[in-house]
Amino acid sequence: MEIRLLDPRDAAAYQALRLQALRGSPHAFSASHDDEAARSLDEVAARIVPAADGSVCMFGAFEHGELAGFVALIHPQRAKLRHGVELAGMYVAPAWRRHGLGRALLQAVIAHARAIDGVRQIGLGVNATNAAAKALYASAGFASWGVQPQALRVGDAFYDEEHQLLRFDAGN
Ligand SMILES: CC(C)(COP(=O)(O)OP(=O)(O)OC[C@H]1O[C@@H](n2cnc3c(N)ncnc32)[C@H](O)[C@@H]1OP(=O)(O)O)[C@@H](O)C(=O)NCCC(=O)NCCS
């Protein structure tokens, strides 16, 4: 397994896996397949390349050279928000689940965030019914601080979203 930042050469593999994620795990993402299916490879490349100002980057997990998972880290650049980063869009392909890729991606995000001067915490949102993701985040020390009722609508069903935080100053 290799964990590294994605770059424009990964655009085609990322787009294929991202659309697989949106199709196969609609309850895990706020974006829908139709939102992203029409994106050109140039748009995708621009989206996955680390932003020059450090506001966003995307980590990929590779098995035998193939992209098998990804996660994004968003770092707001406004002065009053710079002490926090947001984790978003975590996904591991079904064939590679329970092989440690999700944990490795999470550890990469945590290490990256810890290395940014002034960052004190990582936030994320997770569907309250997503037991696998919640177990993964809990194992890294994330704690829930609130639940937004009916935050996500998929078809006719509504899902609560759990907001979680990993605070570096709390011994994590
Ligand atoms: C959640 C997800 C990223 C986990 O990825 P993964 O590579 O399978 O996770 P890992 O193998 O690194 O597992 C790490 C820990 O997470 C927990 N975990 C992972 N999958 C689990 C499951 N199905 N049930 C219970 N706990 C689970 C366990 O604590 C596990 O540690 P263990 O294997 O030592 O018991 C993956 O299931 C996935 O992509 N799901 C669909 C998309 C999704 O839900 N994304 C999250 C959006 S917030």
mmCIF file with all atom_site columns, C-alpha atoms and ligand atoms in Angstrom:
data_model
loop_
_atom_site.group_PDB
_atom_site.id
_atom_site.type_symbol
_atom_site.label_atom_id
_atom_site.label_alt_id
_atom_site.label_comp_id
_atom_site.label_asym_id
_atom_site.label_entity_id
_atom_site.label_seq_id
_atom_site.pdbx_PDB_ins_code
_atom_site.Cartn_x
_atom_site.Cartn_y
_atom_site.Cartn_z
_atom_site.occupancy
_atom_site.B_iso_or_equiv
_atom_site.pdbx_formal_charge
_atom_site.auth_seq_id
_atom_site.auth_comp_id
_atom_site.auth_asym_id
_atom_site.auth_atom_id
_atom_site.pdbx_PDB_model_num
ATOM   1   C CA  . MET A 1 1   ? 0.000   0.000  0.000   1.00 0.00 ? 1   MET A CA  1
ATOM   2   C CA  . GLU A 1 2   ? 1.159   3.511  -0.798  1.00 0.00 ? 2   GLU A CA  1
ATOM   3   C CA  . ILE A 1 3   ? -0.412  6.744  0.459   1.00 0.00 ? 3   ILE A CA  1
ATOM   4   C CA  . ARG A 1 4   ? 0.447   9.922  -1.440  1.00 0.00 ? 4   ARG A CA  1
ATOM   5   C CA  . LEU A 1 5   ? -1.030  13.209 -2.585  1.00 0.00 ? 5   LEU A CA  1
ATOM   6   C CA  . LEU A 1 6   ? -2.894  12.972 -5.883  1.00 0.00 ? 6   LEU A CA  1
ATOM   7   C CA  . ASP A 1 7   ? -1.669  14.959 -8.875  1.00 0.00 ? 7   ASP A CA  1
ATOM   8   C CA  . PRO A 1 8   ? -3.088  15.650 -12.360 1.00 0.00 ? 8   PRO A CA  1
ATOM   9   C CA  . ARG A 1 9   ? -1.852  12.288 -13.701 1.00 0.00 ? 9   ARG A CA  1
ATOM   10  C CA  . ASP A 1 10  ? -4.317  10.580 -11.343 1.00 0.00 ? 10  ASP A CA  1
ATOM   11  C CA  . ALA A 1 11  ? -7.349  12.397 -12.791 1.00 0.00 ? 11  ALA A CA  1
ATOM   12  C CA  . ALA A 1 12  ? -8.807  9.507  -14.819 1.00 0.00 ? 12  ALA A CA  1
ATOM   13  C CA  . ALA A 1 13  ? -8.397  6.946  -12.043 1.00 0.00 ? 13  ALA A CA  1
ATOM   14  C CA  . TYR A 1 14  ? -9.764  9.380  -9.463  1.00 0.00 ? 14  TYR A CA  1
ATOM   15  C CA  . GLN A 1 15  ? -12.822 10.251 -11.560 1.00 0.00 ? 15  GLN A CA  1
ATOM   16  C CA  . ALA A 1 16  ? -13.623 6.559  -12.151 1.00 0.00 ? 16  ALA A CA  1
ATOM   17  C CA  . LEU A 1 17  ? -13.336 5.721  -8.443  1.00 0.00 ? 17  LEU A CA  1
ATOM   18  C CA  . ARG A 1 18  ? -15.178 8.878  -7.373  1.00 0.00 ? 18  ARG A CA  1
ATOM   19  C CA  . LEU A 1 19  ? -18.138 8.044  -9.622  1.00 0.00 ? 19  LEU A CA  1
ATOM   20  C CA  . GLN A 1 20  ? -18.084 4.470  -8.305  1.00 0.00 ? 20  GLN A CA  1
ATOM   21  C CA  . ALA A 1 21  ? -18.218 5.925  -4.788  1.00 0.00 ? 21  ALA A CA  1
ATOM   22  C CA  . LEU A 1 22  ? -21.145 8.226  -5.559  1.00 0.00 ? 22  LEU A CA  1
ATOM   23  C CA  . ARG A 1 23  ? -23.048 5.390  -7.252  1.00 0.00 ? 23  ARG A CA  1
ATOM   24  C CA  . GLY A 1 24  ? -22.270 2.680  -4.716  1.00 0.00 ? 24  GLY A CA  1
ATOM   25  C CA  . SER A 1 25  ? -22.351 4.670  -1.462  1.00 0.00 ? 25  SER A CA  1
ATOM   26  C CA  . PRO A 1 26  ? -24.939 7.426  -2.033  1.00 0.00 ? 26  PRO A CA  1
ATOM   27  C CA  . HIS A 1 27  ? -25.637 7.721  1.705   1.00 0.00 ? 27  HIS A CA  1
ATOM   28  C CA  . ALA A 1 28  ? -22.011 8.551  2.482   1.00 0.00 ? 28  ALA A CA  1
ATOM   29  C CA  . PHE A 1 29  ? -21.619 11.698 0.362   1.00 0.00 ? 29  PHE A CA  1
ATOM   30  C CA  . SER A 1 30  ? -23.474 14.960 -0.044  1.00 0.00 ? 30  SER A CA  1
ATOM   31  C CA  . ALA A 1 31  ? -22.530 15.076 -3.747  1.00 0.00 ? 31  ALA A CA  1
ATOM   32  C CA  . SER A 1 32  ? -24.536 12.893 -6.092  1.00 0.00 ? 32  SER A CA  1
ATOM   33  C CA  . HIS A 1 33  ? -23.364 10.938 -9.138  1.00 0.00 ? 33  HIS A CA  1
ATOM   34  C CA  . ASP A 1 34  ? -25.253 13.266 -11.489 1.00 0.00 ? 34  ASP A CA  1
ATOM   35  C CA  . ASP A 1 35  ? -23.487 16.315 -9.981  1.00 0.00 ? 35  ASP A CA  1
ATOM   36  C CA  . GLU A 1 36  ? -20.098 15.032 -11.084 1.00 0.00 ? 36  GLU A CA  1
ATOM   37  C CA  . ALA A 1 37  ? -20.560 12.597 -13.989 1.00 0.00 ? 37  ALA A CA  1
ATOM   38  C CA  . ALA A 1 38  ? -20.129 15.277 -16.660 1.00 0.00 ? 38  ALA A CA  1
ATOM   39  C CA  . ARG A 1 39  ? -16.848 16.695 -15.332 1.00 0.00 ? 39  ARG A CA  1
ATOM   40  C CA  . SER A 1 40  ? -14.029 16.811 -17.887 1.00 0.00 ? 40  SER A CA  1
ATOM   41  C CA  . LEU A 1 41  ? -10.653 15.328 -16.987 1.00 0.00 ? 41  LEU A CA  1
ATOM   42  C CA  . ASP A 1 42  ? -9.230  18.862 -16.937 1.00 0.00 ? 42  ASP A CA  1
ATOM   43  C CA  . GLU A 1 43  ? -11.803 19.869 -14.304 1.00 0.00 ? 43  GLU A CA  1
ATOM   44  C CA  . VAL A 1 44  ? -11.031 16.754 -12.292 1.00 0.00 ? 44  VAL A CA  1
ATOM   45  C CA  . ALA A 1 45  ? -7.280  17.359 -12.535 1.00 0.00 ? 45  ALA A CA  1
ATOM   46  C CA  . ALA A 1 46  ? -7.764  20.922 -11.275 1.00 0.00 ? 46  ALA A CA  1
ATOM   47  C CA  . ARG A 1 47  ? -9.858  19.588 -8.403  1.00 0.00 ? 47  ARG A CA  1
ATOM   48  C CA  . ILE A 1 48  ? -7.380  16.991 -7.154  1.00 0.00 ? 48  ILE A CA  1
ATOM   49  C CA  . VAL A 1 49  ? -4.133  18.935 -7.497  1.00 0.00 ? 49  VAL A CA  1
ATOM   50  C CA  . PRO A 1 50  ? -3.022  20.444 -4.175  1.00 0.00 ? 50  PRO A CA  1
ATOM   51  C CA  . ALA A 1 51  ? -4.077  24.111 -4.098  1.00 0.00 ? 51  ALA A CA  1
ATOM   52  C CA  . ALA A 1 52  ? -1.169  26.557 -4.197  1.00 0.00 ? 52  ALA A CA  1
ATOM   53  C CA  . ASP A 1 53  ? -2.482  28.335 -1.074  1.00 0.00 ? 53  ASP A CA  1
ATOM   54  C CA  . GLY A 1 54  ? -2.788  25.048 0.849   1.00 0.00 ? 54  GLY A CA  1
ATOM   55  C CA  . SER A 1 55  ? -6.599  25.318 1.042   1.00 0.00 ? 55  SER A CA  1
ATOM   56  C CA  . VAL A 1 56  ? -7.240  21.822 -0.298  1.00 0.00 ? 56  VAL A CA  1
ATOM   57  C CA  . CYS A 1 57  ? -5.401  18.611 -1.108  1.00 0.00 ? 57  CYS A CA  1
ATOM   58  C CA  . MET A 1 58  ? -6.380  15.037 -1.836  1.00 0.00 ? 58  MET A CA  1
ATOM   59  C CA  . PHE A 1 59  ? -4.674  11.885 -0.606  1.00 0.00 ? 59  PHE A CA  1
ATOM   60  C CA  . GLY A 1 60  ? -4.884  8.602  -2.508  1.00 0.00 ? 60  GLY A CA  1
ATOM   61  C CA  . ALA A 1 61  ? -4.342  5.046  -1.291  1.00 0.00 ? 61  ALA A CA  1
ATOM   62  C CA  . PHE A 1 62  ? -2.767  2.796  -3.913  1.00 0.00 ? 62  PHE A CA  1
ATOM   63  C CA  . GLU A 1 63  ? -2.603  -0.995 -4.042  1.00 0.00 ? 63  GLU A CA  1
ATOM   64  C CA  . HIS A 1 64  ? -0.293  -2.508 -6.686  1.00 0.00 ? 64  HIS A CA  1
ATOM   65  C CA  . GLY A 1 65  ? -0.119  0.935  -8.290  1.00 0.00 ? 65  GLY A CA  1
ATOM   66  C CA  . GLU A 1 66  ? -3.913  1.236  -8.641  1.00 0.00 ? 66  GLU A CA  1
ATOM   67  C CA  . LEU A 1 67  ? -5.953  3.913  -6.878  1.00 0.00 ? 67  LEU A CA  1
ATOM   68  C CA  . ALA A 1 68  ? -8.068  2.114  -4.255  1.00 0.00 ? 68  ALA A CA  1
ATOM   69  C CA  . GLY A 1 69  ? -9.190  4.956  -1.984  1.00 0.00 ? 69  GLY A CA  1
ATOM   70  C CA  . PHE A 1 70  ? -9.032  8.671  -1.360  1.00 0.00 ? 70  PHE A CA  1
ATOM   71  C CA  . VAL A 1 71  ? -9.801  11.451 1.098   1.00 0.00 ? 71  VAL A CA  1
ATOM   72  C CA  . ALA A 1 72  ? -9.709  15.242 0.892   1.00 0.00 ? 72  ALA A CA  1
ATOM   73  C CA  . LEU A 1 73  ? -8.377  17.751 3.397   1.00 0.00 ? 73  LEU A CA  1
ATOM   74  C CA  . ILE A 1 74  ? -9.759  21.283 3.282   1.00 0.00 ? 74  ILE A CA  1
ATOM   75  C CA  . HIS A 1 75  ? -7.987  24.102 5.098   1.00 0.00 ? 75  HIS A CA  1
ATOM   76  C CA  . PRO A 1 76  ? -9.896  27.404 5.242   1.00 0.00 ? 76  PRO A CA  1
ATOM   77  C CA  . GLN A 1 77  ? -7.489  30.288 4.715   1.00 0.00 ? 77  GLN A CA  1
ATOM   78  C CA  . ARG A 1 78  ? -9.483  32.993 6.519   1.00 0.00 ? 78  ARG A CA  1
ATOM   79  C CA  . ALA A 1 79  ? -7.684  34.103 9.677   1.00 0.00 ? 79  ALA A CA  1
ATOM   80  C CA  . LYS A 1 80  ? -10.523 33.198 12.057  1.00 0.00 ? 80  LYS A CA  1
ATOM   81  C CA  . LEU A 1 81  ? -10.866 29.672 10.662  1.00 0.00 ? 81  LEU A CA  1
ATOM   82  C CA  . ARG A 1 82  ? -7.253  28.742 9.986   1.00 0.00 ? 82  ARG A CA  1
ATOM   83  C CA  . HIS A 1 83  ? -6.912  26.763 13.229  1.00 0.00 ? 83  HIS A CA  1
ATOM   84  C CA  . GLY A 1 84  ? -9.174  24.011 11.861  1.00 0.00 ? 84  GLY A CA  1
ATOM   85  C CA  . VAL A 1 85  ? -9.168  21.689 8.872   1.00 0.00 ? 85  VAL A CA  1
ATOM   86  C CA  . GLU A 1 86  ? -11.997 19.603 7.461   1.00 0.00 ? 86  GLU A CA  1
ATOM   87  C CA  . LEU A 1 87  ? -11.809 16.006 6.300   1.00 0.00 ? 87  LEU A CA  1
ATOM   88  C CA  . ALA A 1 88  ? -14.159 15.159 3.409   1.00 0.00 ? 88  ALA A CA  1
ATOM   89  C CA  . GLY A 1 89  ? -15.028 12.497 0.874   1.00 0.00 ? 89  GLY A CA  1
ATOM   90  C CA  . MET A 1 90  ? -13.352 9.482  2.483   1.00 0.00 ? 90  MET A CA  1
ATOM   91  C CA  . TYR A 1 91  ? -13.735 6.365  0.320   1.00 0.00 ? 91  TYR A CA  1
ATOM   92  C CA  . VAL A 1 92  ? -12.156 2.932  -0.055  1.00 0.00 ? 92  VAL A CA  1
ATOM   93  C CA  . ALA A 1 93  ? -13.155 0.624  -2.936  1.00 0.00 ? 93  ALA A CA  1
ATOM   94  C CA  . PRO A 1 94  ? -15.211 -2.347 -1.696  1.00 0.00 ? 94  PRO A CA  1
ATOM   95  C CA  . ALA A 1 95  ? -12.587 -4.896 -2.802  1.00 0.00 ? 95  ALA A CA  1
ATOM   96  C CA  . TRP A 1 96  ? -9.991  -3.294 -0.517  1.00 0.00 ? 96  TRP A CA  1
ATOM   97  C CA  . ARG A 1 97  ? -12.067 -2.649 2.612   1.00 0.00 ? 97  ARG A CA  1
ATOM   98  C CA  . ARG A 1 98  ? -10.849 -3.940 5.976   1.00 0.00 ? 98  ARG A CA  1
ATOM   99  C CA  . HIS A 1 99  ? -7.260  -3.939 4.696   1.00 0.00 ? 99  HIS A CA  1
ATOM   100 C CA  . GLY A 1 100 ? -6.249  -0.814 6.629   1.00 0.00 ? 100 GLY A CA  1
ATOM   101 C CA  . LEU A 1 101 ? -6.489  1.689  3.756   1.00 0.00 ? 101 LEU A CA  1
ATOM   102 C CA  . GLY A 1 102 ? -9.104  3.857  5.447   1.00 0.00 ? 102 GLY A CA  1
ATOM   103 C CA  . ARG A 1 103 ? -7.005  4.050  8.599   1.00 0.00 ? 103 ARG A CA  1
ATOM   104 C CA  . ALA A 1 104 ? -3.858  4.836  6.578   1.00 0.00 ? 104 ALA A CA  1
ATOM   105 C CA  . LEU A 1 105 ? -5.667  7.640  4.716   1.00 0.00 ? 105 LEU A CA  1
ATOM   106 C CA  . LEU A 1 106 ? -6.966  9.021  7.998   1.00 0.00 ? 106 LEU A CA  1
ATOM   107 C CA  . GLN A 1 107 ? -3.493  8.913  9.571   1.00 0.00 ? 107 GLN A CA  1
ATOM   108 C CA  . ALA A 1 108 ? -2.072  10.739 6.522   1.00 0.00 ? 108 ALA A CA  1
ATOM   109 C CA  . VAL A 1 109 ? -4.646  13.521 6.924   1.00 0.00 ? 109 VAL A CA  1
ATOM   110 C CA  . ILE A 1 110 ? -3.974  13.774 10.654  1.00 0.00 ? 110 ILE A CA  1
ATOM   111 C CA  . ALA A 1 111 ? -0.191  13.919 10.126  1.00 0.00 ? 111 ALA A CA  1
ATOM   112 C CA  . HIS A 1 112 ? -0.598  16.539 7.393   1.00 0.00 ? 112 HIS A CA  1
ATOM   113 C CA  . ALA A 1 113 ? -2.894  18.659 9.568   1.00 0.00 ? 113 ALA A CA  1
ATOM   114 C CA  . ARG A 1 114 ? -0.584  18.410 12.586  1.00 0.00 ? 114 ARG A CA  1
ATOM   115 C CA  . ALA A 1 115 ? 2.299   19.688 10.446  1.00 0.00 ? 115 ALA A CA  1
ATOM   116 C CA  . ILE A 1 116 ? 0.420   22.884 9.502   1.00 0.00 ? 116 ILE A CA  1
ATOM   117 C CA  . ASP A 1 117 ? 1.417   25.711 11.805  1.00 0.00 ? 117 ASP A CA  1
ATOM   118 C CA  . GLY A 1 118 ? -1.491  26.811 14.008  1.00 0.00 ? 118 GLY A CA  1
ATOM   119 C CA  . VAL A 1 119 ? -3.905  23.958 13.203  1.00 0.00 ? 119 VAL A CA  1
ATOM   120 C CA  . ARG A 1 120 ? -5.538  22.618 16.374  1.00 0.00 ? 120 ARG A CA  1
ATOM   121 C CA  . GLN A 1 121 ? -8.407  20.439 15.195  1.00 0.00 ? 121 GLN A CA  1
ATOM   122 C CA  . ILE A 1 122 ? -9.918  18.361 12.389  1.00 0.00 ? 122 ILE A CA  1
ATOM   123 C CA  . GLY A 1 123 ? -13.654 18.328 11.734  1.00 0.00 ? 123 GLY A CA  1
ATOM   124 C CA  . LEU A 1 124 ? -15.827 16.028 9.664   1.00 0.00 ? 124 LEU A CA  1
ATOM   125 C CA  . GLY A 1 125 ? -19.440 15.094 9.054   1.00 0.00 ? 125 GLY A CA  1
ATOM   126 C CA  . VAL A 1 126 ? -20.648 11.523 8.858   1.00 0.00 ? 126 VAL A CA  1
ATOM   127 C CA  . ASN A 1 127 ? -24.052 9.974  8.182   1.00 0.00 ? 127 ASN A CA  1
ATOM   128 C CA  . ALA A 1 128 ? -25.279 8.912  11.623  1.00 0.00 ? 128 ALA A CA  1
ATOM   129 C CA  . THR A 1 129 ? -26.142 5.448  10.248  1.00 0.00 ? 129 THR A CA  1
ATOM   130 C CA  . ASN A 1 130 ? -22.606 4.831  8.885   1.00 0.00 ? 130 ASN A CA  1
ATOM   131 C CA  . ALA A 1 131 ? -21.272 2.405  11.497  1.00 0.00 ? 131 ALA A CA  1
ATOM   132 C CA  . ALA A 1 132 ? -18.077 1.527  9.572   1.00 0.00 ? 132 ALA A CA  1
ATOM   133 C CA  . ALA A 1 133 ? -16.952 5.141  9.144   1.00 0.00 ? 133 ALA A CA  1
ATOM   134 C CA  . LYS A 1 134 ? -17.911 6.059  12.710  1.00 0.00 ? 134 LYS A CA  1
ATOM   135 C CA  . ALA A 1 135 ? -15.857 3.129  14.060  1.00 0.00 ? 135 ALA A CA  1
ATOM   136 C CA  . LEU A 1 136 ? -12.891 4.226  11.945  1.00 0.00 ? 136 LEU A CA  1
ATOM   137 C CA  . TYR A 1 137 ? -13.067 7.841  13.153  1.00 0.00 ? 137 TYR A CA  1
ATOM   138 C CA  . ALA A 1 138 ? -13.599 6.797  16.778  1.00 0.00 ? 138 ALA A CA  1
ATOM   139 C CA  . SER A 1 139 ? -10.490 4.595  16.600  1.00 0.00 ? 139 SER A CA  1
ATOM   140 C CA  . ALA A 1 140 ? -8.469  7.723  15.720  1.00 0.00 ? 140 ALA A CA  1
ATOM   141 C CA  . GLY A 1 141 ? -9.938  9.753  18.592  1.00 0.00 ? 141 GLY A CA  1
ATOM   142 C CA  . PHE A 1 142 ? -12.690 11.711 16.827  1.00 0.00 ? 142 PHE A CA  1
ATOM   143 C CA  . ALA A 1 143 ? -15.642 12.569 19.068  1.00 0.00 ? 143 ALA A CA  1
ATOM   144 C CA  . SER A 1 144 ? -19.151 13.638 18.129  1.00 0.00 ? 144 SER A CA  1
ATOM   145 C CA  . TRP A 1 145 ? -20.221 17.136 19.199  1.00 0.00 ? 145 TRP A CA  1
ATOM   146 C CA  . GLY A 1 146 ? -23.653 17.265 17.628  1.00 0.00 ? 146 GLY A CA  1
ATOM   147 C CA  . VAL A 1 147 ? -26.150 15.782 15.239  1.00 0.00 ? 147 VAL A CA  1
ATOM   148 C CA  . GLN A 1 148 ? -27.926 17.662 12.480  1.00 0.00 ? 148 GLN A CA  1
ATOM   149 C CA  . PRO A 1 149 ? -31.335 16.093 11.950  1.00 0.00 ? 149 PRO A CA  1
ATOM   150 C CA  . GLN A 1 150 ? -32.243 15.174 8.382   1.00 0.00 ? 150 GLN A CA  1
ATOM   151 C CA  . ALA A 1 151 ? -29.108 16.781 6.925   1.00 0.00 ? 151 ALA A CA  1
ATOM   152 C CA  . LEU A 1 152 ? -29.035 14.478 3.906   1.00 0.00 ? 152 LEU A CA  1
ATOM   153 C CA  . ARG A 1 153 ? -31.807 13.446 1.566   1.00 0.00 ? 153 ARG A CA  1
ATOM   154 C CA  . VAL A 1 154 ? -31.293 10.392 -0.670  1.00 0.00 ? 154 VAL A CA  1
ATOM   155 C CA  . GLY A 1 155 ? -34.432 9.698  -2.675  1.00 0.00 ? 155 GLY A CA  1
ATOM   156 C CA  . ASP A 1 156 ? -37.292 9.820  -0.217  1.00 0.00 ? 156 ASP A CA  1
ATOM   157 C CA  . ALA A 1 157 ? -35.182 8.983  2.838   1.00 0.00 ? 157 ALA A CA  1
ATOM   158 C CA  . PHE A 1 158 ? -33.638 11.508 5.229   1.00 0.00 ? 158 PHE A CA  1
ATOM   159 C CA  . TYR A 1 159 ? -30.464 10.909 7.250   1.00 0.00 ? 159 TYR A CA  1
ATOM   160 C CA  . ASP A 1 160 ? -29.028 12.675 10.281  1.00 0.00 ? 160 ASP A CA  1
ATOM   161 C CA  . GLU A 1 161 ? -25.435 13.883 10.085  1.00 0.00 ? 161 GLU A CA  1
ATOM   162 C CA  . GLU A 1 162 ? -23.057 13.499 13.009  1.00 0.00 ? 162 GLU A CA  1
ATOM   163 C CA  . HIS A 1 163 ? -20.468 16.278 13.357  1.00 0.00 ? 163 HIS A CA  1
ATOM   164 C CA  . GLN A 1 164 ? -17.160 15.087 14.780  1.00 0.00 ? 164 GLN A CA  1
ATOM   165 C CA  . LEU A 1 165 ? -13.942 16.709 15.916  1.00 0.00 ? 165 LEU A CA  1
ATOM   166 C CA  . LEU A 1 166 ? -10.409 15.551 16.660  1.00 0.00 ? 166 LEU A CA  1
ATOM   167 C CA  . ARG A 1 167 ? -8.800  18.157 18.932  1.00 0.00 ? 167 ARG A CA  1
ATOM   168 C CA  . PHE A 1 168 ? -5.014  18.082 19.137  1.00 0.00 ? 168 PHE A CA  1
ATOM   169 C CA  . ASP A 1 169 ? -5.020  19.973 22.451  1.00 0.00 ? 169 ASP A CA  1
ATOM   170 C CA  . ALA A 1 170 ? -7.158  17.248 24.043  1.00 0.00 ? 170 ALA A CA  1
ATOM   171 C CA  . GLY A 1 171 ? -4.260  14.809 24.076  1.00 0.00 ? 171 GLY A CA  1
ATOM   172 C CA  . ASN A 1 172 ? -4.938  13.317 20.635  1.00 0.00 ? 172 ASN A CA  1
HETATM 173 C C1  . LIG B 2 .   ? -15.539 3.708  5.977   1.00 0.00 ? 1   LIG B C1  1
HETATM 174 C C2  . LIG B 2 .   ? -14.445 3.184  5.051   1.00 0.00 ? 1   LIG B C2  1
HETATM 175 C C3  . LIG B 2 .   ? -13.666 4.354  4.454   1.00 0.00 ? 1   LIG B C3  1
HETATM 176 C C4  . LIG B 2 .   ? -13.464 2.311  5.897   1.00 0.00 ? 1   LIG B C4  1
HETATM 177 O O1  . LIG B 2 .   ? -12.366 1.969  5.070   1.00 0.00 ? 1   LIG B O1  1
HETATM 178 P P1  . LIG B 2 .   ? -11.508 0.634  5.304   1.00 0.00 ? 1   LIG B P1  1
HETATM 179 O O2  . LIG B 2 .   ? -10.296 0.723  4.447   1.00 0.00 ? 1   LIG B O2  1
HETATM 180 O O3  . LIG B 2 .   ? -12.360 -0.556 5.158   1.00 0.00 ? 1   LIG B O3  1
HETATM 181 O O4  . LIG B 2 .   ? -11.100 0.803  6.841   1.00 0.00 ? 1   LIG B O4  1
HETATM 182 P P2  . LIG B 2 .   ? -9.891  0.053  7.602   1.00 0.00 ? 1   LIG B P2  1
HETATM 183 O O5  . LIG B 2 .   ? -9.668  -1.279 7.002   1.00 0.00 ? 1   LIG B O5  1
HETATM 184 O O6  . LIG B 2 .   ? -8.719  0.975  7.632   1.00 0.00 ? 1   LIG B O6  1
HETATM 185 O O7  . LIG B 2 .   ? -10.511 -0.116 9.044   1.00 0.00 ? 1   LIG B O7  1
HETATM 186 C C5  . LIG B 2 .   ? -10.075 0.678  10.128  1.00 0.00 ? 1   LIG B C5  1
HETATM 187 C C6  . LIG B 2 .   ? -11.046 0.502  11.282  1.00 0.00 ? 1   LIG B C6  1
HETATM 188 O O8  . LIG B 2 .   ? -12.317 1.071  10.957  1.00 0.00 ? 1   LIG B O8  1
HETATM 189 C C7  . LIG B 2 .   ? -13.362 0.290  11.539  1.00 0.00 ? 1   LIG B C7  1
HETATM 190 N N1  . LIG B 2 .   ? -14.169 -0.339 10.482  1.00 0.00 ? 1   LIG B N1  1
HETATM 191 C C8  . LIG B 2 .   ? -13.932 -0.307 9.151   1.00 0.00 ? 1   LIG B C8  1
HETATM 192 N N2  . LIG B 2 .   ? -14.921 -0.930 8.490   1.00 0.00 ? 1   LIG B N2  1
HETATM 193 C C9  . LIG B 2 .   ? -15.794 -1.373 9.415   1.00 0.00 ? 1   LIG B C9  1
HETATM 194 C C10 . LIG B 2 .   ? -17.012 -2.086 9.355   1.00 0.00 ? 1   LIG B C10 1
HETATM 195 N N3  . LIG B 2 .   ? -17.538 -2.475 8.187   1.00 0.00 ? 1   LIG B N3  1
HETATM 196 N N4  . LIG B 2 .   ? -17.652 -2.333 10.506  1.00 0.00 ? 1   LIG B N4  1
HETATM 197 C C11 . LIG B 2 .   ? -17.144 -1.953 11.700  1.00 0.00 ? 1   LIG B C11 1
HETATM 198 N N5  . LIG B 2 .   ? -15.967 -1.274 11.822  1.00 0.00 ? 1   LIG B N5  1
HETATM 199 C C12 . LIG B 2 .   ? -15.314 -0.987 10.698  1.00 0.00 ? 1   LIG B C12 1
HETATM 200 C C13 . LIG B 2 .   ? -12.661 -0.772 12.366  1.00 0.00 ? 1   LIG B C13 1
HETATM 201 O O9  . LIG B 2 .   ? -12.429 -0.215 13.647  1.00 0.00 ? 1   LIG B O9  1
HETATM 202 C C14 . LIG B 2 .   ? -11.349 -0.928 11.619  1.00 0.00 ? 1   LIG B C14 1
HETATM 203 O O10 . LIG B 2 .   ? -10.312 -1.448 12.386  1.00 0.00 ? 1   LIG B O10 1
HETATM 204 P P3  . LIG B 2 .   ? -10.093 -3.057 12.411  1.00 0.00 ? 1   LIG B P3  1
HETATM 205 O O11 . LIG B 2 .   ? -10.126 -3.537 10.989  1.00 0.00 ? 1   LIG B O11 1
HETATM 206 O O12 . LIG B 2 .   ? -8.757  -3.181 13.079  1.00 0.00 ? 1   LIG B O12 1
HETATM 207 O O13 . LIG B 2 .   ? -11.243 -3.587 13.203  1.00 0.00 ? 1   LIG B O13 1
HETATM 208 C C15 . LIG B 2 .   ? -15.039 2.271  3.928   1.00 0.00 ? 1   LIG B C15 1
HETATM 209 O O14 . LIG B 2 .   ? -15.885 1.309  4.514   1.00 0.00 ? 1   LIG B O14 1
HETATM 210 C C16 . LIG B 2 .   ? -15.810 3.028  2.879   1.00 0.00 ? 1   LIG B C16 1
HETATM 211 O O15 . LIG B 2 .   ? -15.232 3.586  1.931   1.00 0.00 ? 1   LIG B O15 1
HETATM 212 N N6  . LIG B 2 .   ? -17.175 3.061  3.004   1.00 0.00 ? 1   LIG B N6  1
HETATM 213 C C17 . LIG B 2 .   ? -18.045 3.704  2.015   1.00 0.00 ? 1   LIG B C17 1
HETATM 214 C C18 . LIG B 2 .   ? -17.837 5.211  1.952   1.00 0.00 ? 1   LIG B C18 1
HETATM 215 C C19 . LIG B 2 .   ? -17.940 5.846  3.321   1.00 0.00 ? 1   LIG B C19 1
HETATM 216 O O16 . LIG B 2 .   ? -18.735 5.463  4.160   1.00 0.00 ? 1   LIG B O16 1
HETATM 217 N N7  . LIG B 2 .   ? -17.113 6.898  3.512   1.00 0.00 ? 1   LIG B N7  1
HETATM 218 C C20 . LIG B 2 .   ? -17.098 7.664  4.748   1.00 0.00 ? 1   LIG B C20 1
HETATM 219 C C21 . LIG B 2 .   ? -17.840 8.943  4.559   1.00 0.00 ? 1   LIG B C21 1
HETATM 220 S S1  . LIG B 2 .   ? -17.891 9.901  6.083   1.00 0.00 ? 1   LIG B S1  1
#
